[in-house]
Amino acid sequence: MNTSNILMPIIKAGILDSCLSDAQKNVIDDDKIIEIYKLAKPHDFAHLLYGVLKKENISLRNELLLKEIKKAQSIAIYRYSMLSFEATQLSATLEKHGIKHMLLKGAVIREHYPNPWMRTSCDIDVLLDEEDAGRAKEALIDDCSYIFHEKTSHDIALYNANKHVHIELHYKLIEKNRVAKIDDILENPWENASAKNGCEFTYEMSPEMFYFYHIAHMAKHFQDGGCGIKPIIDLWMIHNRTPYNEKTSNALLEKGGLLPFANAMRKLSRIWLDGEDYDDFSRELEKYIIDGGVYGTLENKVAVHQIKKGSKFKYALSKIFLKYEQLRFHYPVLNKHKWLFPFCQVRRWFKLLFRGGVRRSIHELELNKNVSSERSAKTAEMLTKLALD
């Protein structure tokens, strides 16, 4: 049995009240578990293996392997406890300082899982108004011992070295001109948000808008080489375990040009967790997503962006000469001083030359040159079906 074919039933058994079939259990031995662990780890699901082995009474001969699998579960539980505490502290701090904010992504989604530690995260994402970002940064540095890491055109990153916790203070949900026609819908997320019970400055996005935002965030990563397994499991959890108006969400998705993508991802989530039958396109999507890992592969990214640019030559030029919208992501000073655009372009080239970026850039251009016509055609067809072309 193919490793990816056994991984999905294990994830299902790990987070839902389901069991493996006899045929699935019979193929699991030490060697197969090593393969499954290596595939599950880059998708952030290795922590589920120990619970499934225990539930299914599957024993391993390799005690070191079993210890490693158990350790993955323990780390996931510890990380959840740490992040949950820090998220509570973050909201309490911003509430105290009168800074309007709302938690995003994993901090919200994990509460819909049977056990919240099952949904791992590596950071805490929070949305606030851009004019409040500096004040929020200082509050978290002064009150919670965070240190400043970096600032981009859409967020400020903070880090607590003692607790190994990252915080991203977003003042934009997704950078402009990245995905379909979503910009107008996500331009002002506060319109569809309300204060949490008992709070004045801690907000929650409406379920319908949160659903739309989750799909949009998936699509952004999908276009950059892959979104990983986790957002699709998240989608099933949101779809099945939150009270939302599906008609309203679908209207938003259609307006934002994301309904075909959402339908394809919803189908894949049902295949994995509800046992719905595959079709050829779902298998193609599954391979793209599983092979891509959590953040996608460079090969996938090159294939997708080559299609969007229209040719290998245009893609190569786009990597050398970044557009203003792309460059200001790296140099936020351009938001106020657009005239610095050519200077920042040159600065980026020098940064690539002298800070180790040349090797990756050359590798990317080599991949661009070597993408086969067959892969290019398949990628173009996939993007067309998903309305992401």
mmCIF file of C-alpha atoms in Angstrom:
data_model
loop_
_atom_site.group_PDB
_atom_site.id
_atom_site.type_symbol
_atom_site.label_atom_id
_atom_site.label_comp_id
_atom_site.label_asym_id
_atom_site.label_seq_id
_atom_site.Cartn_x
_atom_site.Cartn_y
_atom_site.Cartn_z
ATOM 1 C CA MET A 1 0.000 0.000 0.000
ATOM 2 C CA ASN A 2 1.304 3.423 -0.971
ATOM 3 C CA THR A 3 2.553 5.465 2.020
ATOM 4 C CA SER A 4 0.313 8.453 1.241
ATOM 5 C CA ASN A 5 -2.700 6.123 0.991
ATOM 6 C CA ILE A 6 -2.130 4.894 4.550
ATOM 7 C CA LEU A 7 -1.253 8.330 5.966
ATOM 8 C CA MET A 8 -4.732 9.776 5.401
ATOM 9 C CA PRO A 9 -6.570 6.963 7.270
ATOM 10 C CA ILE A 10 -4.056 7.391 10.118
ATOM 11 C CA ILE A 11 -4.764 11.139 10.292
ATOM 12 C CA LYS A 12 -8.492 10.380 10.263
ATOM 13 C CA ALA A 13 -8.087 7.782 13.030
ATOM 14 C CA GLY A 14 -5.969 10.234 14.979
ATOM 15 C CA ILE A 15 -8.436 13.125 15.043
ATOM 16 C CA LEU A 16 -11.825 11.414 14.613
ATOM 17 C CA ASP A 17 -13.500 8.447 16.260
ATOM 18 C CA SER A 18 -12.564 5.999 13.504
ATOM 19 C CA CYS A 19 -10.390 2.913 13.217
ATOM 20 C CA LEU A 20 -8.056 1.500 10.616
ATOM 21 C CA SER A 21 -9.231 -1.429 8.515
ATOM 22 C CA ASP A 22 -7.577 -4.819 8.897
ATOM 23 C CA ALA A 23 -5.940 -4.352 5.482
ATOM 24 C CA GLN A 24 -4.462 -1.027 6.599
ATOM 25 C CA LYS A 25 -3.219 -2.416 9.918
ATOM 26 C CA ASN A 26 -1.643 -5.423 8.228
ATOM 27 C CA VAL A 27 0.756 -3.277 6.181
ATOM 28 C CA ILE A 28 1.993 -1.331 9.209
ATOM 29 C CA ASP A 29 5.343 -2.538 10.496
ATOM 30 C CA ASP A 30 8.497 -0.743 11.626
ATOM 31 C CA ASP A 31 9.663 -0.011 8.086
ATOM 32 C CA LYS A 32 6.277 1.299 6.990
ATOM 33 C CA ILE A 33 5.978 3.471 10.115
ATOM 34 C CA ILE A 34 9.343 5.056 9.306
ATOM 35 C CA GLU A 35 8.008 5.937 5.829
ATOM 36 C CA ILE A 36 4.756 7.280 7.286
ATOM 37 C CA TYR A 37 6.628 9.309 9.929
ATOM 38 C CA LYS A 38 8.891 10.866 7.290
ATOM 39 C CA LEU A 39 5.844 11.849 5.216
ATOM 40 C CA ALA A 40 3.738 13.037 8.172
ATOM 41 C CA LYS A 41 6.445 15.160 9.802
ATOM 42 C CA PRO A 42 6.789 17.871 7.102
ATOM 43 C CA HIS A 43 2.985 18.163 7.100
ATOM 44 C CA ASP A 44 2.858 18.584 10.923
ATOM 45 C CA PHE A 45 0.948 15.386 11.600
ATOM 46 C CA ALA A 46 3.648 13.100 13.050
ATOM 47 C CA HIS A 47 2.283 13.845 16.520
ATOM 48 C CA LEU A 48 -0.858 11.793 15.758
ATOM 49 C CA LEU A 49 0.976 8.523 15.100
ATOM 50 C CA TYR A 50 1.523 7.459 18.706
ATOM 51 C CA GLY A 51 -2.153 7.746 19.627
ATOM 52 C CA VAL A 52 -3.198 5.708 16.581
ATOM 53 C CA LEU A 53 -0.647 2.955 17.283
ATOM 54 C CA LYS A 54 -1.872 2.771 20.865
ATOM 55 C CA LYS A 55 -5.564 2.772 19.908
ATOM 56 C CA GLU A 56 -5.049 0.078 17.291
ATOM 57 C CA ASN A 57 -2.762 -2.030 19.534
ATOM 58 C CA ILE A 58 0.004 -1.944 16.932
ATOM 59 C CA SER A 59 3.386 -2.737 18.476
ATOM 60 C CA LEU A 60 6.808 -1.826 17.109
ATOM 61 C CA ARG A 61 10.027 -3.751 17.575
ATOM 62 C CA ASN A 62 12.149 -0.614 17.345
ATOM 63 C CA GLU A 63 11.917 1.012 20.792
ATOM 64 C CA LEU A 64 13.869 4.098 19.677
ATOM 65 C CA LEU A 65 11.367 4.622 16.863
ATOM 66 C CA LEU A 66 8.451 4.325 19.282
ATOM 67 C CA LYS A 67 10.158 6.758 21.647
ATOM 68 C CA GLU A 68 10.598 9.271 18.806
ATOM 69 C CA ILE A 69 6.921 8.976 17.833
ATOM 70 C CA LYS A 70 5.786 9.409 21.434
ATOM 71 C CA LYS A 71 8.083 12.423 21.769
ATOM 72 C CA ALA A 72 6.363 14.060 18.768
ATOM 73 C CA GLN A 73 3.031 13.808 20.594
ATOM 74 C CA SER A 74 4.481 15.202 23.823
ATOM 75 C CA ILE A 75 6.017 18.161 21.979
ATOM 76 C CA ALA A 76 2.692 18.901 20.259
ATOM 77 C CA ILE A 77 0.850 18.924 23.604
ATOM 78 C CA TYR A 78 3.517 21.143 25.164
ATOM 79 C CA ARG A 79 3.500 23.525 22.192
ATOM 80 C CA TYR A 80 -0.275 23.826 22.365
ATOM 81 C CA SER A 81 -0.155 24.623 26.089
ATOM 82 C CA MET A 82 2.529 27.247 25.523
ATOM 83 C CA LEU A 83 0.834 28.883 22.525
ATOM 84 C CA SER A 84 -2.580 28.838 24.191
ATOM 85 C CA PHE A 85 -1.187 30.582 27.258
ATOM 86 C CA GLU A 86 0.684 33.141 25.147
ATOM 87 C CA ALA A 87 -2.379 33.846 22.993
ATOM 88 C CA THR A 88 -4.401 34.524 26.147
ATOM 89 C CA GLN A 89 -1.650 36.809 27.460
ATOM 90 C CA LEU A 90 -1.438 38.593 24.108
ATOM 91 C CA SER A 91 -5.158 39.351 24.050
ATOM 92 C CA ALA A 92 -5.135 40.438 27.698
ATOM 93 C CA THR A 93 -2.210 42.787 27.025
ATOM 94 C CA LEU A 94 -3.755 44.359 23.926
ATOM 95 C CA GLU A 95 -7.112 44.610 25.692
ATOM 96 C CA LYS A 96 -5.424 46.421 28.605
ATOM 97 C CA HIS A 97 -3.798 48.893 26.214
ATOM 98 C CA GLY A 98 -7.038 49.493 24.325
ATOM 99 C CA ILE A 99 -5.803 48.011 21.041
ATOM 100 C CA LYS A 100 -8.477 46.453 18.823
ATOM 101 C CA HIS A 101 -7.362 43.029 17.556
ATOM 102 C CA MET A 102 -8.461 39.529 16.609
ATOM 103 C CA LEU A 103 -6.661 36.196 16.535
ATOM 104 C CA LEU A 104 -6.297 34.389 13.203
ATOM 105 C CA LYS A 105 -5.530 30.969 11.730
ATOM 106 C CA GLY A 106 -4.425 28.212 14.117
ATOM 107 C CA ALA A 107 -5.300 30.052 17.319
ATOM 108 C CA VAL A 108 -8.949 29.962 16.192
ATOM 109 C CA ILE A 109 -9.090 26.742 14.167
ATOM 110 C CA ARG A 110 -7.574 24.443 16.776
ATOM 111 C CA GLU A 111 -10.568 24.964 19.050
ATOM 112 C CA HIS A 112 -12.702 23.073 16.521
ATOM 113 C CA TYR A 113 -10.572 19.920 16.753
ATOM 114 C CA PRO A 114 -11.578 17.138 19.191
ATOM 115 C CA ASN A 115 -8.446 17.979 21.176
ATOM 116 C CA PRO A 116 -6.862 21.361 20.359
ATOM 117 C CA TRP A 117 -3.287 20.049 20.649
ATOM 118 C CA MET A 118 -3.980 17.918 17.569
ATOM 119 C CA ARG A 119 -3.805 21.082 15.451
ATOM 120 C CA THR A 120 -0.193 22.234 15.702
ATOM 121 C CA SER A 121 1.061 25.784 15.127
ATOM 122 C CA CYS A 122 4.471 27.415 15.140
ATOM 123 C CA ASP A 123 3.360 30.991 15.836
ATOM 124 C CA ILE A 124 0.464 33.227 16.847
ATOM 125 C CA ASP A 125 -1.165 35.398 14.196
ATOM 126 C CA VAL A 126 -3.169 38.445 15.200
ATOM 127 C CA LEU A 127 -4.835 41.161 13.119
ATOM 128 C CA LEU A 128 -4.913 44.830 14.118
ATOM 129 C CA ASP A 129 -5.089 48.238 12.478
ATOM 130 C CA GLU A 130 -1.832 49.446 10.977
ATOM 131 C CA GLU A 131 -1.875 52.631 13.027
ATOM 132 C CA ASP A 132 -1.959 50.483 16.188
ATOM 133 C CA ALA A 133 0.899 48.179 15.137
ATOM 134 C CA GLY A 134 3.677 50.227 16.733
ATOM 135 C CA ARG A 135 1.779 50.569 20.004
ATOM 136 C CA ALA A 136 1.014 46.845 20.052
ATOM 137 C CA LYS A 137 4.658 46.021 19.406
ATOM 138 C CA GLU A 138 5.808 48.165 22.345
ATOM 139 C CA ALA A 139 3.131 46.747 24.643
ATOM 140 C CA LEU A 140 4.168 43.148 23.940
ATOM 141 C CA ILE A 141 7.854 44.006 24.295
ATOM 142 C CA ASP A 142 7.330 45.827 27.607
ATOM 143 C CA ASP A 143 4.680 43.600 29.189
ATOM 144 C CA CYS A 144 5.408 40.134 27.748
ATOM 145 C CA SER A 145 9.190 40.107 27.141
ATOM 146 C CA TYR A 146 9.005 39.802 23.359
ATOM 147 C CA ILE A 147 11.749 41.171 21.137
ATOM 148 C CA PHE A 148 11.372 42.776 17.723
ATOM 149 C CA HIS A 149 12.322 40.497 14.817
ATOM 150 C CA GLU A 150 11.368 42.216 11.555
ATOM 151 C CA LYS A 151 8.813 44.393 9.796
ATOM 152 C CA THR A 152 7.362 43.825 6.312
ATOM 153 C CA SER A 153 4.715 45.597 4.261
ATOM 154 C CA HIS A 154 1.915 43.657 5.962
ATOM 155 C CA ASP A 155 3.110 42.569 9.419
ATOM 156 C CA ILE A 156 5.513 42.936 12.345
ATOM 157 C CA ALA A 157 7.212 39.811 13.707
ATOM 158 C CA LEU A 158 8.099 39.425 17.390
ATOM 159 C CA TYR A 159 9.870 36.606 19.204
ATOM 160 C CA ASN A 160 10.194 35.352 22.769
ATOM 161 C CA ALA A 161 13.528 33.532 22.958
ATOM 162 C CA ASN A 162 12.820 31.938 26.346
ATOM 163 C CA LYS A 163 9.532 30.406 25.252
ATOM 164 C CA HIS A 164 10.409 29.979 21.545
ATOM 165 C CA VAL A 165 7.149 31.641 20.538
ATOM 166 C CA HIS A 166 6.702 33.829 17.449
ATOM 167 C CA ILE A 167 3.982 36.452 17.097
ATOM 168 C CA GLU A 168 2.989 38.049 13.807
ATOM 169 C CA LEU A 169 1.084 41.328 14.080
ATOM 170 C CA HIS A 170 -0.765 41.553 10.770
ATOM 171 C CA TYR A 171 -2.349 44.738 9.529
ATOM 172 C CA LYS A 172 -3.379 43.116 6.240
ATOM 173 C CA LEU A 173 -4.956 39.693 5.909
ATOM 174 C CA ILE A 174 -3.311 38.970 2.529
ATOM 175 C CA GLU A 175 -1.056 41.151 0.407
ATOM 176 C CA LYS A 176 -2.836 42.805 -2.523
ATOM 177 C CA ASN A 177 -2.977 41.255 -6.003
ATOM 178 C CA ARG A 178 -1.996 37.813 -4.750
ATOM 179 C CA VAL A 179 -5.155 35.735 -5.192
ATOM 180 C CA ALA A 180 -8.087 35.916 -7.613
ATOM 181 C CA LYS A 181 -10.471 38.824 -6.821
ATOM 182 C CA ILE A 182 -10.283 38.775 -3.032
ATOM 183 C CA ASP A 183 -8.830 42.245 -2.352
ATOM 184 C CA ASP A 184 -12.116 44.146 -1.962
ATOM 185 C CA ILE A 185 -13.619 41.444 0.255
ATOM 186 C CA LEU A 186 -10.695 41.375 2.681
ATOM 187 C CA GLU A 187 -9.967 45.105 2.531
ATOM 188 C CA ASN A 188 -11.846 45.844 5.755
ATOM 189 C CA PRO A 189 -12.265 42.669 7.848
ATOM 190 C CA TRP A 190 -13.598 44.663 10.834
ATOM 191 C CA GLU A 191 -16.902 45.170 9.014
ATOM 192 C CA ASN A 192 -17.675 41.494 9.581
ATOM 193 C CA ALA A 193 -16.262 41.217 13.100
ATOM 194 C CA SER A 194 -17.701 41.716 16.579
ATOM 195 C CA ALA A 195 -16.277 42.023 20.082
ATOM 196 C CA LYS A 196 -15.999 38.807 22.088
ATOM 197 C CA ASN A 197 -18.287 38.429 25.078
ATOM 198 C CA GLY A 198 -16.906 40.367 28.014
ATOM 199 C CA CYS A 199 -14.283 42.154 25.895
ATOM 200 C CA GLU A 200 -14.081 45.626 24.425
ATOM 201 C CA PHE A 201 -11.071 45.380 22.118
ATOM 202 C CA THR A 202 -10.816 41.611 21.431
ATOM 203 C CA TYR A 203 -12.760 40.809 18.256
ATOM 204 C CA GLU A 204 -13.837 37.707 16.350
ATOM 205 C CA MET A 205 -14.355 37.451 12.611
ATOM 206 C CA SER A 206 -17.799 36.334 11.503
ATOM 207 C CA PRO A 207 -17.896 32.583 10.725
ATOM 208 C CA GLU A 208 -18.663 33.263 7.053
ATOM 209 C CA MET A 209 -15.757 35.698 6.659
ATOM 210 C CA PHE A 210 -13.416 33.381 8.549
ATOM 211 C CA TYR A 211 -14.393 30.573 6.174
ATOM 212 C CA PHE A 212 -13.673 32.810 3.181
ATOM 213 C CA TYR A 213 -10.360 33.981 4.640
ATOM 214 C CA HIS A 214 -9.264 30.386 5.260
ATOM 215 C CA ILE A 215 -9.939 29.468 1.622
ATOM 216 C CA ALA A 216 -8.150 32.615 0.394
ATOM 217 C CA HIS A 217 -5.114 31.852 2.555
ATOM 218 C CA MET A 218 -5.055 28.277 1.230
ATOM 219 C CA ALA A 219 -5.222 29.530 -2.358
ATOM 220 C CA LYS A 220 -2.319 31.926 -1.759
ATOM 221 C CA HIS A 221 -0.063 29.102 -0.573
ATOM 222 C CA PHE A 222 -1.370 26.737 -3.255
ATOM 223 C CA GLN A 223 -0.196 29.202 -5.915
ATOM 224 C CA ASP A 224 3.210 29.372 -4.225
ATOM 225 C CA GLY A 225 3.857 25.644 -4.562
ATOM 226 C CA GLY A 226 1.418 23.921 -2.230
ATOM 227 C CA CYS A 227 -0.637 24.460 0.918
ATOM 228 C CA GLY A 228 0.000 21.197 2.747
ATOM 229 C CA ILE A 229 -2.445 18.711 4.241
ATOM 230 C CA LYS A 230 -3.271 20.714 7.378
ATOM 231 C CA PRO A 231 -5.436 23.485 5.796
ATOM 232 C CA ILE A 232 -7.605 20.838 4.129
ATOM 233 C CA ILE A 233 -8.165 19.050 7.437
ATOM 234 C CA ASP A 234 -8.839 22.496 8.932
ATOM 235 C CA LEU A 235 -11.392 23.122 6.199
ATOM 236 C CA TRP A 236 -13.287 19.941 7.110
ATOM 237 C CA MET A 237 -13.286 20.997 10.768
ATOM 238 C CA ILE A 238 -14.534 24.502 9.952
ATOM 239 C CA HIS A 239 -17.128 23.148 7.508
ATOM 240 C CA ASN A 240 -18.493 20.513 9.897
ATOM 241 C CA ARG A 241 -17.931 21.969 13.360
ATOM 242 C CA THR A 242 -18.738 25.668 13.150
ATOM 243 C CA PRO A 243 -22.187 27.279 12.818
ATOM 244 C CA TYR A 244 -21.936 29.267 9.607
ATOM 245 C CA ASN A 245 -24.239 30.133 6.736
ATOM 246 C CA GLU A 246 -22.983 28.121 3.758
ATOM 247 C CA LYS A 247 -25.043 30.143 1.278
ATOM 248 C CA THR A 248 -23.423 33.388 2.493
ATOM 249 C CA SER A 249 -19.935 31.855 2.399
ATOM 250 C CA ASN A 250 -20.448 30.520 -1.107
ATOM 251 C CA ALA A 251 -21.648 33.947 -2.265
ATOM 252 C CA LEU A 252 -18.425 35.469 -0.890
ATOM 253 C CA LEU A 253 -16.338 32.739 -2.529
ATOM 254 C CA GLU A 254 -18.054 33.274 -5.874
ATOM 255 C CA LYS A 255 -17.560 37.036 -5.659
ATOM 256 C CA GLY A 256 -13.886 36.512 -4.830
ATOM 257 C CA GLY A 257 -13.361 34.032 -7.668
ATOM 258 C CA LEU A 258 -12.568 31.184 -5.253
ATOM 259 C CA LEU A 259 -15.635 28.948 -5.468
ATOM 260 C CA PRO A 260 -14.099 26.369 -7.883
ATOM 261 C CA PHE A 261 -10.991 26.153 -5.685
ATOM 262 C CA ALA A 262 -13.121 25.847 -2.536
ATOM 263 C CA ASN A 263 -15.259 23.089 -4.072
ATOM 264 C CA ALA A 264 -12.167 21.105 -5.086
ATOM 265 C CA MET A 265 -10.627 21.433 -1.610
ATOM 266 C CA ARG A 266 -13.927 20.570 0.092
ATOM 267 C CA LYS A 267 -14.188 17.442 -2.045
ATOM 268 C CA LEU A 268 -10.652 16.410 -1.121
ATOM 269 C CA SER A 269 -11.448 16.929 2.575
ATOM 270 C CA ARG A 270 -14.505 14.676 2.207
ATOM 271 C CA ILE A 271 -12.443 12.026 0.447
ATOM 272 C CA TRP A 272 -9.924 12.007 3.295
ATOM 273 C CA LEU A 273 -12.315 12.216 6.257
ATOM 274 C CA ASP A 274 -15.735 11.083 5.002
ATOM 275 C CA GLY A 275 -14.675 8.272 2.671
ATOM 276 C CA GLU A 276 -15.999 9.881 -0.531
ATOM 277 C CA ASP A 277 -14.649 8.337 -3.736
ATOM 278 C CA TYR A 278 -11.723 9.848 -5.618
ATOM 279 C CA ASP A 279 -11.919 11.173 -9.132
ATOM 280 C CA ASP A 280 -8.901 11.730 -11.396
ATOM 281 C CA PHE A 281 -8.646 15.432 -10.608
ATOM 282 C CA SER A 282 -8.740 14.829 -6.840
ATOM 283 C CA ARG A 283 -5.850 12.397 -7.147
ATOM 284 C CA GLU A 284 -3.903 14.986 -9.125
ATOM 285 C CA LEU A 285 -4.544 17.633 -6.450
ATOM 286 C CA GLU A 286 -3.637 15.225 -3.670
ATOM 287 C CA LYS A 287 -0.283 14.446 -5.272
ATOM 288 C CA TYR A 288 0.475 18.145 -5.784
ATOM 289 C CA ILE A 289 -0.373 18.914 -2.149
ATOM 290 C CA ILE A 290 1.331 15.941 -0.492
ATOM 291 C CA ASP A 291 4.491 16.262 -2.577
ATOM 292 C CA GLY A 292 4.605 19.976 -1.782
ATOM 293 C CA GLY A 293 4.803 19.696 2.007
ATOM 294 C CA VAL A 294 3.502 22.438 4.312
ATOM 295 C CA TYR A 295 4.892 25.364 2.316
ATOM 296 C CA GLY A 296 5.102 23.811 -1.138
ATOM 297 C CA THR A 297 8.106 22.927 -3.239
ATOM 298 C CA LEU A 298 10.116 25.313 -5.351
ATOM 299 C CA GLU A 299 9.425 23.064 -8.353
ATOM 300 C CA ASN A 300 5.658 23.463 -7.856
ATOM 301 C CA LYS A 301 6.027 27.200 -7.374
ATOM 302 C CA VAL A 302 8.072 27.614 -10.563
ATOM 303 C CA ALA A 303 5.595 25.549 -12.587
ATOM 304 C CA VAL A 304 2.620 27.608 -11.353
ATOM 305 C CA HIS A 305 4.222 31.024 -11.754
ATOM 306 C CA GLN A 306 5.610 30.168 -15.161
ATOM 307 C CA ILE A 307 2.044 29.580 -16.337
ATOM 308 C CA LYS A 308 0.877 32.850 -14.794
ATOM 309 C CA LYS A 309 3.667 34.833 -16.458
ATOM 310 C CA GLY A 310 2.968 33.269 -19.847
ATOM 311 C CA SER A 311 6.414 31.903 -20.726
ATOM 312 C CA LYS A 312 9.744 30.798 -19.296
ATOM 313 C CA PHE A 313 11.387 34.012 -20.498
ATOM 314 C CA LYS A 314 8.791 36.274 -18.856
ATOM 315 C CA TYR A 315 9.062 34.274 -15.639
ATOM 316 C CA ALA A 316 12.863 34.701 -15.624
ATOM 317 C CA LEU A 317 12.486 38.457 -16.131
ATOM 318 C CA SER A 318 9.949 38.638 -13.294
ATOM 319 C CA LYS A 319 12.468 37.109 -10.892
ATOM 320 C CA ILE A 320 15.143 39.624 -11.860
ATOM 321 C CA PHE A 321 12.948 42.741 -12.000
ATOM 322 C CA LEU A 322 10.369 42.629 -9.203
ATOM 323 C CA LYS A 323 7.199 44.686 -9.555
ATOM 324 C CA TYR A 324 6.497 47.487 -7.103
ATOM 325 C CA GLU A 325 3.849 45.448 -5.229
ATOM 326 C CA GLN A 326 6.360 42.638 -4.717
ATOM 327 C CA LEU A 327 9.336 44.804 -3.858
ATOM 328 C CA ARG A 328 7.516 46.845 -1.230
ATOM 329 C CA PHE A 329 6.922 43.582 0.637
ATOM 330 C CA HIS A 330 10.708 43.409 1.134
ATOM 331 C CA TYR A 331 11.205 47.163 1.572
ATOM 332 C CA PRO A 332 8.233 48.746 3.421
ATOM 333 C CA VAL A 333 9.852 52.179 2.988
ATOM 334 C CA LEU A 334 8.407 52.105 -0.547
ATOM 335 C CA ASN A 335 4.908 52.504 0.905
ATOM 336 C CA LYS A 336 5.735 56.127 1.708
ATOM 337 C CA HIS A 337 8.548 56.801 -0.763
ATOM 338 C CA LYS A 338 7.711 55.167 -4.076
ATOM 339 C CA TRP A 339 10.503 57.145 -5.779
ATOM 340 C CA LEU A 340 13.007 54.830 -4.036
ATOM 341 C CA PHE A 341 11.786 51.915 -6.180
ATOM 342 C CA PRO A 342 14.841 51.734 -8.544
ATOM 343 C CA PHE A 343 17.258 52.045 -5.617
ATOM 344 C CA CYS A 344 15.527 49.217 -3.739
ATOM 345 C CA GLN A 345 15.639 47.104 -6.890
ATOM 346 C CA VAL A 346 19.411 47.526 -7.057
ATOM 347 C CA ARG A 347 19.755 46.980 -3.320
ATOM 348 C CA ARG A 348 17.925 43.672 -3.676
ATOM 349 C CA TRP A 349 20.379 42.558 -6.376
ATOM 350 C CA PHE A 350 23.328 43.354 -4.117
ATOM 351 C CA LYS A 351 21.624 41.500 -1.275
ATOM 352 C CA LEU A 352 21.282 38.432 -3.484
ATOM 353 C CA LEU A 353 24.930 38.681 -4.481
ATOM 354 C CA PHE A 354 26.432 39.155 -1.045
ATOM 355 C CA ARG A 355 23.989 37.474 1.344
ATOM 356 C CA GLY A 356 23.704 34.007 -0.087
ATOM 357 C CA GLY A 357 20.664 34.427 -2.318
ATOM 358 C CA VAL A 358 22.435 33.808 -5.607
ATOM 359 C CA ARG A 359 22.490 30.033 -5.313
ATOM 360 C CA ARG A 360 18.746 29.807 -4.701
ATOM 361 C CA SER A 361 17.992 32.262 -7.500
ATOM 362 C CA ILE A 362 20.149 30.336 -9.970
ATOM 363 C CA HIS A 363 18.465 27.103 -8.878
ATOM 364 C CA GLU A 364 15.043 28.675 -9.441
ATOM 365 C CA LEU A 365 16.013 29.883 -12.905
ATOM 366 C CA GLU A 366 17.388 26.426 -13.723
ATOM 367 C CA LEU A 367 14.080 24.876 -12.676
ATOM 368 C CA ASN A 368 12.286 27.416 -14.841
ATOM 369 C CA LYS A 369 14.388 26.389 -17.825
ATOM 370 C CA ASN A 370 13.880 22.659 -17.231
ATOM 371 C CA VAL A 371 10.122 22.507 -16.581
ATOM 372 C CA SER A 372 8.846 20.023 -19.152
ATOM 373 C CA SER A 373 6.116 20.933 -21.602
ATOM 374 C CA GLU A 374 4.041 18.039 -20.206
ATOM 375 C CA ARG A 375 4.248 19.368 -16.643
ATOM 376 C CA SER A 376 3.551 22.879 -17.836
ATOM 377 C CA ALA A 377 0.423 21.712 -19.656
ATOM 378 C CA LYS A 378 -0.811 19.731 -16.619
ATOM 379 C CA THR A 379 -0.206 22.673 -14.306
ATOM 380 C CA ALA A 380 -2.049 25.023 -16.672
ATOM 381 C CA GLU A 381 -5.010 22.631 -16.828
ATOM 382 C CA MET A 382 -5.091 22.326 -13.024
ATOM 383 C CA LEU A 383 -5.048 26.099 -12.518
ATOM 384 C CA THR A 384 -7.805 26.561 -15.105
ATOM 385 C CA LYS A 385 -10.030 24.015 -13.347
ATOM 386 C CA LEU A 386 -9.450 25.805 -10.038
ATOM 387 C CA ALA A 387 -10.008 29.254 -11.612
ATOM 388 C CA LEU A 388 -6.563 30.318 -10.375
ATOM 389 C CA ASP A 389 -5.043 30.941 -13.799
#
